[in-house]
């Protein structure tokens, strides 16, 4: 009843994260009824972005240039490296505008279950970058999950010979978080890491 | 930090129904990291669908042909017309495979608040189609909202001279619905339209 073109469009939309068959149908219909304002511009944006954006060979960030804007920026602190799992984590950290050093995108975390070992991550590149004389600190900003923390400890071990300070993000109560809704692990971590006011 | 190409892509994605800035960011990142499997095919599907799909001049459906597949299908019952607000409603009815007649997409509902009057809808076309000698029934399948029902009554009035039976969808308890969670209006309608078992 609905033609194969729309079916294919809905099938592809349904594969986007957070969308399912119903929301894909709704979006496909919205696109078809807003062709000039939305459908054509979106198609153009997809094509031009797919062509323009390349991964940075140095840090793994996505940008229009390689090395990326952050790696090329002379205003960035050359002494510190922040290790993140994915580009989305890099974006999240950049939004805070607190960290002024450079990044290293690991491309994943170690996972015995998923068969991801050290050789599947950009680990050799990290050790090489961290061993450069100008680097003094490596901040490990991985997820506070089991895989993330396992990877963090593995990284700390691997970096022990690089002559750098290795640190990780603090655990604790999220800003705006209510104690009543927090898990025991977070409360324990926050209590153990308590600080004088 | 994130280039203007990605910003533009995220801005367009955030305008899709059901998506906001956060989900648009997540989708943009997913697309950039799945370029060959998803980003290019999606761009191609958008372009080819936007080019291939046209509105049917007769019923208002969207299809690759004009008149659309449903209007052209000789297996369709030529005596009944089903009036829907939007193409999405037509798709919803087609999924049930119960109605075998043809459709008429009104393109909206009357709304004093939004300044939508009869001349903004495909109403003259409906009356013309309903006046054809072969049409014996017009089923009004509009939303059970205030605007939908106002429009349904207006349509029933407008069609009174066309020599057709005008009917509307039944109101009642949705299949699988629990009485406890239903509004008073639905329960009242279901009670008034009660049927012997």
GROMACS .gro file of C-alpha atoms in nm:
model
  394
    1UNK     CA    1   0.000   0.000   0.000
    2UNK     CA    2   0.279   0.238   0.096
    3UNK     CA    3   0.536   0.232  -0.184
    4UNK     CA    4   0.879   0.065  -0.156
    5UNK     CA    5   1.052   0.408  -0.145
    6UNK     CA    6   0.869   0.512   0.172
    7UNK     CA    7   0.914   0.164   0.319
    8UNK     CA    8   1.290   0.185   0.265
    9UNK     CA    9   1.302   0.535   0.416
   10UNK     CA   10   1.106   0.418   0.721
   11UNK     CA   11   1.329   0.110   0.757
   12UNK     CA   12   1.642   0.328   0.763
   13UNK     CA   13   1.490   0.584   1.001
   14UNK     CA   14   1.387   0.303   1.238
   15UNK     CA   15   1.756   0.202   1.266
   16UNK     CA   16   1.851   0.539   1.418
   17UNK     CA   17   1.914   0.525   1.794
   18UNK     CA   18   1.602   0.591   2.000
   19UNK     CA   19   1.363   0.543   1.707
   20UNK     CA   20   1.135   0.248   1.631
   21UNK     CA   21   0.889   0.161   1.355
   22UNK     CA   22   0.621   0.396   1.487
   23UNK     CA   23   0.837   0.704   1.530
   24UNK     CA   24   1.005   0.628   1.194
   25UNK     CA   25   0.662   0.627   1.025
   26UNK     CA   26   0.571   0.954   1.193
   27UNK     CA   27   0.899   1.114   1.086
   28UNK     CA   28   0.874   0.982   0.728
   29UNK     CA   29   0.526   1.131   0.696
   30UNK     CA   30   0.641   1.461   0.845
   31UNK     CA   31   0.930   1.471   0.599
   32UNK     CA   32   0.702   1.397   0.302
   33UNK     CA   33   0.466   1.676   0.401
   34UNK     CA   34   0.752   1.922   0.463
   35UNK     CA   35   0.961   1.852   0.158
   36UNK     CA   36   1.115   2.191   0.081
   37UNK     CA   37   1.163   2.314   0.438
   38UNK     CA   38   1.297   1.991   0.587
   39UNK     CA   39   1.336   1.685   0.362
   40UNK     CA   40   1.565   1.836   0.096
   41UNK     CA   41   1.775   2.036   0.347
   42UNK     CA   42   1.817   1.723   0.562
   43UNK     CA   43   1.927   1.515   0.262
   44UNK     CA   44   2.175   1.790   0.166
   45UNK     CA   45   2.306   1.815   0.523
   46UNK     CA   46   2.356   1.437   0.538
   47UNK     CA   47   2.548   1.432   0.211
   48UNK     CA   48   2.767   1.733   0.288
   49UNK     CA   49   2.839   1.624   0.645
   50UNK     CA   50   2.924   1.270   0.538
   51UNK     CA   51   3.169   1.414   0.287
   52UNK     CA   52   3.317   1.691   0.501
   53UNK     CA   53   3.373   1.515   0.834
   54UNK     CA   54   3.682   1.297   0.884
   55UNK     CA   55   3.824   1.132   1.195
   56UNK     CA   56   4.133   1.302   1.338
   57UNK     CA   57   4.428   1.064   1.305
   58UNK     CA   58   4.582   1.204   1.621
   59UNK     CA   59   4.297   1.206   1.876
   60UNK     CA   60   4.006   1.029   1.701
   61UNK     CA   61   3.771   1.330   1.714
   62UNK     CA   62   3.543   1.398   1.414
   63UNK     CA   63   3.597   1.729   1.235
   64UNK     CA   64   3.631   1.884   0.890
   65UNK     CA   65   4.010   1.887   0.923
   66UNK     CA   66   4.271   1.623   1.013
   67UNK     CA   67   4.428   1.695   1.263
   68UNK     CA   68   4.103   1.827   1.414
   69UNK     CA   69   4.039   2.181   1.538
   70UNK     CA   70   4.118   2.090   1.898
   71UNK     CA   71   4.451   1.922   1.809
   72UNK     CA   72   4.545   2.222   1.591
   73UNK     CA   73   4.437   2.489   1.842
   74UNK     CA   74   4.757   2.653   1.983
   75UNK     CA   75   4.552   2.788   2.276
   76UNK     CA   76   4.503   2.436   2.411
   77UNK     CA   77   4.711   2.322   2.707
   78UNK     CA   78   4.971   2.087   2.552
   79UNK     CA   79   5.055   1.917   2.883
   80UNK     CA   80   4.732   1.727   2.950
   81UNK     CA   81   4.544   1.455   2.766
   82UNK     CA   82   4.188   1.346   2.844
   83UNK     CA   83   4.100   0.987   2.748
   84UNK     CA   84   3.734   0.932   2.648
   85UNK     CA   85   3.554   0.629   2.512
   86UNK     CA   86   3.369   0.792   2.224
   87UNK     CA   87   3.337   1.119   2.033
   88UNK     CA   88   3.005   1.184   2.210
   89UNK     CA   89   3.190   1.189   2.543
   90UNK     CA   90   3.439   1.438   2.398
   91UNK     CA   91   3.147   1.661   2.294
   92UNK     CA   92   2.996   1.631   2.643
   93UNK     CA   93   3.325   1.740   2.804
   94UNK     CA   94   3.370   2.025   2.555
   95UNK     CA   95   3.024   2.160   2.641
   96UNK     CA   96   3.142   2.223   2.997
   97UNK     CA   97   3.433   2.438   2.869
   98UNK     CA   98   3.631   2.336   3.178
   99UNK     CA   99   3.898   2.113   3.025
  100UNK     CA  100   4.145   2.305   2.809
  101UNK     CA  101   4.384   2.025   2.715
  102UNK     CA  102   4.357   1.780   2.425
  103UNK     CA  103   4.170   1.451   2.392
  104UNK     CA  104   4.229   1.090   2.302
  105UNK     CA  105   3.926   0.892   2.182
  106UNK     CA  106   3.978   0.528   2.278
  107UNK     CA  107   3.703   0.395   2.052
  108UNK     CA  108   3.549   0.166   2.314
  109UNK     CA  109   3.618  -0.007   2.643
  110UNK     CA  110   3.771  -0.344   2.720
  111UNK     CA  111   3.497  -0.606   2.736
  112UNK     CA  112   3.560  -0.977   2.782
  113UNK     CA  113   3.192  -1.040   2.706
  114UNK     CA  114   3.200  -0.859   2.371
  115UNK     CA  115   3.551  -0.987   2.292
  116UNK     CA  116   3.706  -0.638   2.288
  117UNK     CA  117   4.072  -0.655   2.387
  118UNK     CA  118   4.345  -0.390   2.412
  119UNK     CA  119   4.438  -0.437   2.045
  120UNK     CA  120   4.085  -0.328   1.939
  121UNK     CA  121   4.124   0.012   2.107
  122UNK     CA  122   4.348   0.307   2.021
  123UNK     CA  123   4.573   0.214   2.313
  124UNK     CA  124   4.916   0.198   2.146
  125UNK     CA  125   4.852   0.548   2.009
  126UNK     CA  126   4.761   0.669   2.359
  127UNK     CA  127   5.080   0.531   2.514
  128UNK     CA  128   5.286   0.688   2.235
  129UNK     CA  129   5.116   1.027   2.281
  130UNK     CA  130   5.140   1.010   2.662
  131UNK     CA  131   5.514   0.930   2.638
  132UNK     CA  132   5.585   1.259   2.458
  133UNK     CA  133   5.795   1.486   2.685
  134UNK     CA  134   5.538   1.771   2.696
  135UNK     CA  135   5.257   1.558   2.844
  136UNK     CA  136   5.244   1.567   3.223
  137UNK     CA  137   4.891   1.442   3.303
  138UNK     CA  138   4.647   1.191   3.155
  139UNK     CA  139   4.288   1.227   3.280
  140UNK     CA  140   4.085   0.910   3.230
  141UNK     CA  141   3.723   1.015   3.167
  142UNK     CA  142   3.555   0.679   3.102
  143UNK     CA  143   3.203   0.576   3.202
  144UNK     CA  144   3.159   0.471   3.565
  145UNK     CA  145   3.048   0.125   3.450
  146UNK     CA  146   3.221  -0.206   3.514
  147UNK     CA  147   3.379  -0.210   3.166
  148UNK     CA  148   3.473   0.158   3.192
  149UNK     CA  149   3.642   0.113   3.529
  150UNK     CA  150   3.819  -0.207   3.423
  151UNK     CA  151   3.954  -0.017   3.124
  152UNK     CA  152   4.055   0.276   3.344
  153UNK     CA  153   4.264   0.048   3.565
  154UNK     CA  154   4.417  -0.122   3.262
  155UNK     CA  155   4.507   0.222   3.120
  156UNK     CA  156   4.659   0.333   3.450
  157UNK     CA  157   4.878   0.020   3.448
  158UNK     CA  158   4.975   0.063   3.084
  159UNK     CA  159   5.066   0.428   3.141
  160UNK     CA  160   5.279   0.363   3.450
  161UNK     CA  161   5.599   0.373   3.244
  162UNK     CA  162   5.510   0.689   3.051
  163UNK     CA  163   5.616   0.930   3.326
  164UNK     CA  164   5.279   1.102   3.357
  165UNK     CA  165   5.029   1.160   3.639
  166UNK     CA  166   4.721   0.948   3.572
  167UNK     CA  167   4.394   1.070   3.723
  168UNK     CA  168   4.026   0.984   3.680
  169UNK     CA  169   3.697   1.174   3.715
  170UNK     CA  170   3.559   1.194   4.070
  171UNK     CA  171   3.269   0.971   4.171
  172UNK     CA  172   2.992   1.125   4.381
  173UNK     CA  173   2.641   1.261   4.401
  174UNK     CA  174   2.541   1.417   4.065
  175UNK     CA  175   2.464   1.789   4.087
  176UNK     CA  176   2.089   1.817   4.147
  177UNK     CA  177   2.071   1.450   4.247
  178UNK     CA  178   1.860   1.334   4.541
  179UNK     CA  179   2.023   1.089   4.783
  180UNK     CA  180   1.699   0.894   4.811
  181UNK     CA  181   1.716   0.793   4.444
  182UNK     CA  182   2.087   0.715   4.426
  183UNK     CA  183   2.229   0.364   4.424
  184UNK     CA  184   2.437   0.238   4.716
  185UNK     CA  185   2.760   0.238   4.514
  186UNK     CA  186   2.736   0.610   4.439
  187UNK     CA  187   2.653   0.698   4.801
  188UNK     CA  188   2.945   0.486   4.924
  189UNK     CA  189   3.181   0.653   4.675
  190UNK     CA  190   3.054   1.000   4.768
  191UNK     CA  191   3.094   0.925   5.139
  192UNK     CA  192   3.445   0.787   5.098
  193UNK     CA  193   3.547   1.089   4.888
  194UNK     CA  194   3.389   1.343   5.127
  195UNK     CA  195   3.557   1.683   5.143
  196UNK     CA  196   3.570   1.955   5.407
  197UNK     CA  197   3.333   2.245   5.335
  198UNK     CA  198   3.405   2.311   1.858
  199UNK     CA  199   3.169   2.090   1.663
  200UNK     CA  200   3.181   2.213   1.303
  201UNK     CA  201   2.899   2.407   1.133
  202UNK     CA  202   2.813   2.102   0.917
  203UNK     CA  203   2.735   1.884   1.220
  204UNK     CA  204   2.554   2.174   1.388
  205UNK     CA  205   2.331   2.219   1.084
  206UNK     CA  206   2.263   1.844   1.067
  207UNK     CA  207   2.171   1.836   1.437
  208UNK     CA  208   1.949   2.146   1.398
  209UNK     CA  209   1.754   1.976   1.115
  210UNK     CA  210   1.728   1.643   1.298
  211UNK     CA  211   1.597   1.823   1.608
  212UNK     CA  212   1.307   1.958   1.400
  213UNK     CA  213   1.176   1.607   1.328
  214UNK     CA  214   0.867   1.512   1.531
  215UNK     CA  215   0.951   1.348   1.864
  216UNK     CA  216   1.318   1.451   1.856
  217UNK     CA  217   1.492   1.723   2.056
  218UNK     CA  218   1.847   1.859   2.076
  219UNK     CA  219   1.976   1.563   2.280
  220UNK     CA  220   1.832   1.287   2.060
  221UNK     CA  221   1.941   1.482   1.749
  222UNK     CA  222   2.296   1.490   1.881
  223UNK     CA  223   2.288   1.118   1.953
  224UNK     CA  224   2.153   1.043   1.605
  225UNK     CA  225   2.404   1.273   1.433
  226UNK     CA  226   2.690   1.096   1.611
  227UNK     CA  227   2.547   0.754   1.527
  228UNK     CA  228   2.520   0.856   1.160
  229UNK     CA  229   2.878   0.988   1.152
  230UNK     CA  230   3.009   0.663   1.297
  231UNK     CA  231   2.795   0.448   1.062
  232UNK     CA  232   2.854   0.634   0.740
  233UNK     CA  233   2.843   0.357   0.481
  234UNK     CA  234   2.574   0.138   0.640
  235UNK     CA  235   2.336   0.417   0.740
  236UNK     CA  236   2.426   0.778   0.660
  237UNK     CA  237   2.471   0.746   0.282
  238UNK     CA  238   2.173   0.507   0.237
  239UNK     CA  239   1.953   0.744   0.440
  240UNK     CA  240   2.059   1.044   0.232
  241UNK     CA  241   1.988   0.846  -0.086
  242UNK     CA  242   1.649   0.731   0.044
  243UNK     CA  243   1.554   1.089   0.134
  244UNK     CA  244   1.647   1.219  -0.210
  245UNK     CA  245   1.479   0.938  -0.405
  246UNK     CA  246   1.164   0.943  -0.191
  247UNK     CA  247   1.133   1.321  -0.212
  248UNK     CA  248   1.157   1.292  -0.591
  249UNK     CA  249   0.938   0.986  -0.639
  250UNK     CA  250   0.643   1.060  -0.410
  251UNK     CA  251   0.365   1.291  -0.528
  252UNK     CA  252   0.028   1.373  -0.374
  253UNK     CA  253  -0.270   1.210  -0.548
  254UNK     CA  254  -0.482   1.485  -0.705
  255UNK     CA  255  -0.795   1.278  -0.650
  256UNK     CA  256  -0.772   1.163  -0.285
  257UNK     CA  257  -0.468   1.344  -0.141
  258UNK     CA  258  -0.274   1.024  -0.062
  259UNK     CA  259   0.105   1.018  -0.116
  260UNK     CA  260   0.232   0.767  -0.372
  261UNK     CA  261   0.469   0.727  -0.666
  262UNK     CA  262   0.179   0.766  -0.910
  263UNK     CA  263  -0.099   1.022  -0.955
  264UNK     CA  264  -0.377   0.901  -0.924
  265UNK     CA  265  -0.238   0.687  -0.639
  266UNK     CA  266  -0.235   0.308  -0.620
  267UNK     CA  267  -0.554   0.297  -0.416
  268UNK     CA  268  -0.748   0.526  -0.653
  269UNK     CA  269  -0.624   0.321  -0.953
  270UNK     CA  270  -0.691  -0.022  -0.796
  271UNK     CA  271  -0.993  -0.175  -0.976
  272UNK     CA  272  -1.038  -0.418  -0.685
  273UNK     CA  273  -1.143  -0.132  -0.457
  274UNK     CA  274  -1.510  -0.084  -0.375
  275UNK     CA  275  -1.613   0.218  -0.586
  276UNK     CA  276  -1.924   0.291  -0.377
  277UNK     CA  277  -1.767   0.408  -0.051
  278UNK     CA  278  -1.539   0.695   0.045
  279UNK     CA  279  -1.357   0.725   0.376
  280UNK     CA  280  -1.271   1.081   0.486
  281UNK     CA  281  -0.952   1.116   0.691
  282UNK     CA  282  -0.766   1.419   0.821
  283UNK     CA  283  -0.412   1.326   0.715
  284UNK     CA  284  -0.219   1.069   0.514
  285UNK     CA  285  -0.103   0.910   0.841
  286UNK     CA  286  -0.466   0.832   0.925
  287UNK     CA  287  -0.508   0.671   0.581
  288UNK     CA  288  -0.201   0.453   0.650
  289UNK     CA  289  -0.344   0.358   0.992
  290UNK     CA  290  -0.675   0.249   0.833
  291UNK     CA  291  -0.495   0.061   0.553
  292UNK     CA  292  -0.296  -0.137   0.809
  293UNK     CA  293  -0.622  -0.289   0.939
  294UNK     CA  294  -0.709  -0.416   0.586
  295UNK     CA  295  -1.078  -0.385   0.678
  296UNK     CA  296  -1.187  -0.091   0.463
  297UNK     CA  297  -1.185  -0.175   0.091
  298UNK     CA  298  -1.321   0.150  -0.054
  299UNK     CA  299  -1.130   0.464  -0.146
  300UNK     CA  300  -1.014   0.759   0.064
  301UNK     CA  301  -1.035   1.135   0.075
  302UNK     CA  302  -0.764   1.318   0.269
  303UNK     CA  303  -0.911   1.641   0.404
  304UNK     CA  304  -0.575   1.797   0.490
  305UNK     CA  305  -0.677   1.915   0.838
  306UNK     CA  306  -0.977   1.987   1.056
  307UNK     CA  307  -1.181   2.305   1.102
  308UNK     CA  308  -1.033   2.509   1.383
  309UNK     CA  309  -1.153   2.854   1.483
  310UNK     CA  310  -0.848   2.888   1.709
  311UNK     CA  311  -0.597   2.817   1.432
  312UNK     CA  312  -0.805   3.010   1.173
  313UNK     CA  313  -0.868   2.703   0.957
  314UNK     CA  314  -1.198   2.738   0.771
  315UNK     CA  315  -1.376   2.516   0.516
  316UNK     CA  316  -1.188   2.683   0.228
  317UNK     CA  317  -0.855   2.565   0.373
  318UNK     CA  318  -0.959   2.199   0.350
  319UNK     CA  319  -1.018   1.975   0.046
  320UNK     CA  320  -1.392   2.007   0.109
  321UNK     CA  321  -1.519   2.118  -0.234
  322UNK     CA  322  -1.336   1.819  -0.387
  323UNK     CA  323  -1.502   1.589  -0.131
  324UNK     CA  324  -1.852   1.714  -0.212
  325UNK     CA  325  -1.781   1.679  -0.583
  326UNK     CA  326  -1.655   1.321  -0.540
  327UNK     CA  327  -1.940   1.226  -0.304
  328UNK     CA  328  -2.195   1.358  -0.556
  329UNK     CA  329  -2.079   1.110  -0.822
  330UNK     CA  330  -2.356   0.856  -0.891
  331UNK     CA  331  -2.149   0.549  -0.791
  332UNK     CA  332  -2.080   0.670  -0.434
  333UNK     CA  333  -2.336   0.545  -0.182
  334UNK     CA  334  -2.159   0.593   0.154
  335UNK     CA  335  -1.916   0.841   0.304
  336UNK     CA  336  -1.746   0.722   0.625
  337UNK     CA  337  -1.607   1.008   0.832
  338UNK     CA  338  -1.297   0.881   1.011
  339UNK     CA  339  -1.174   1.193   1.188
  340UNK     CA  340  -1.008   1.213   1.530
  341UNK     CA  341  -1.245   1.197   1.828
  342UNK     CA  342  -1.125   1.544   1.935
  343UNK     CA  343  -1.332   1.863   1.960
  344UNK     CA  344  -1.200   1.991   1.625
  345UNK     CA  345  -1.242   1.648   1.464
  346UNK     CA  346  -1.600   1.611   1.576
  347UNK     CA  347  -1.691   1.970   1.483
  348UNK     CA  348  -1.553   1.899   1.137
  349UNK     CA  349  -1.743   1.568   1.120
  350UNK     CA  350  -2.072   1.746   1.186
  351UNK     CA  351  -1.989   2.018   0.936
  352UNK     CA  352  -1.910   1.750   0.676
  353UNK     CA  353  -2.234   1.565   0.749
  354UNK     CA  354  -2.426   1.892   0.692
  355UNK     CA  355  -2.234   1.974   0.374
  356UNK     CA  356  -2.293   1.623   0.236
  357UNK     CA  357  -2.666   1.620   0.310
  358UNK     CA  358  -2.747   1.717  -0.053
  359UNK     CA  359  -2.511   1.463  -0.212
  360UNK     CA  360  -2.747   1.167  -0.181
  361UNK     CA  361  -2.510   0.949   0.023
  362UNK     CA  362  -2.524   0.777   0.361
  363UNK     CA  363  -2.289   0.956   0.597
  364UNK     CA  364  -2.148   0.752   0.887
  365UNK     CA  365  -1.872   0.797   1.142
  366UNK     CA  366  -1.642   0.561   1.336
  367UNK     CA  367  -1.791   0.417   1.655
  368UNK     CA  368  -1.688   0.557   1.992
  369UNK     CA  369  -1.622   0.313   2.275
  370UNK     CA  370  -1.371   0.132   2.493
  371UNK     CA  371  -1.045   0.075   2.297
  372UNK     CA  372  -0.961  -0.294   2.254
  373UNK     CA  373  -0.735  -0.388   2.546
  374UNK     CA  374  -0.839  -0.074   2.736
  375UNK     CA  375  -0.909  -0.078   3.108
  376UNK     CA  376  -1.225   0.102   3.225
  377UNK     CA  377  -1.042   0.235   3.529
  378UNK     CA  378  -0.808   0.442   3.311
  379UNK     CA  379  -1.066   0.570   3.062
  380UNK     CA  380  -1.209   0.920   3.068
  381UNK     CA  381  -1.576   0.980   3.151
  382UNK     CA  382  -1.661   1.083   2.795
  383UNK     CA  383  -1.545   0.751   2.649
  384UNK     CA  384  -1.729   0.547   2.914
  385UNK     CA  385  -2.047   0.750   2.855
  386UNK     CA  386  -2.017   0.696   2.479
  387UNK     CA  387  -1.949   0.323   2.523
  388UNK     CA  388  -2.246   0.288   2.757
  389UNK     CA  389  -2.483   0.474   2.526
  390UNK     CA  390  -2.370   0.265   2.229
  391UNK     CA  391  -2.392  -0.066   2.419
  392UNK     CA  392  -2.477  -0.373   2.211
  393UNK     CA  393  -2.639  -0.706   2.294
  394UNK     CA  394  -2.387  -0.992   2.328
   0.00000   0.00000   0.00000
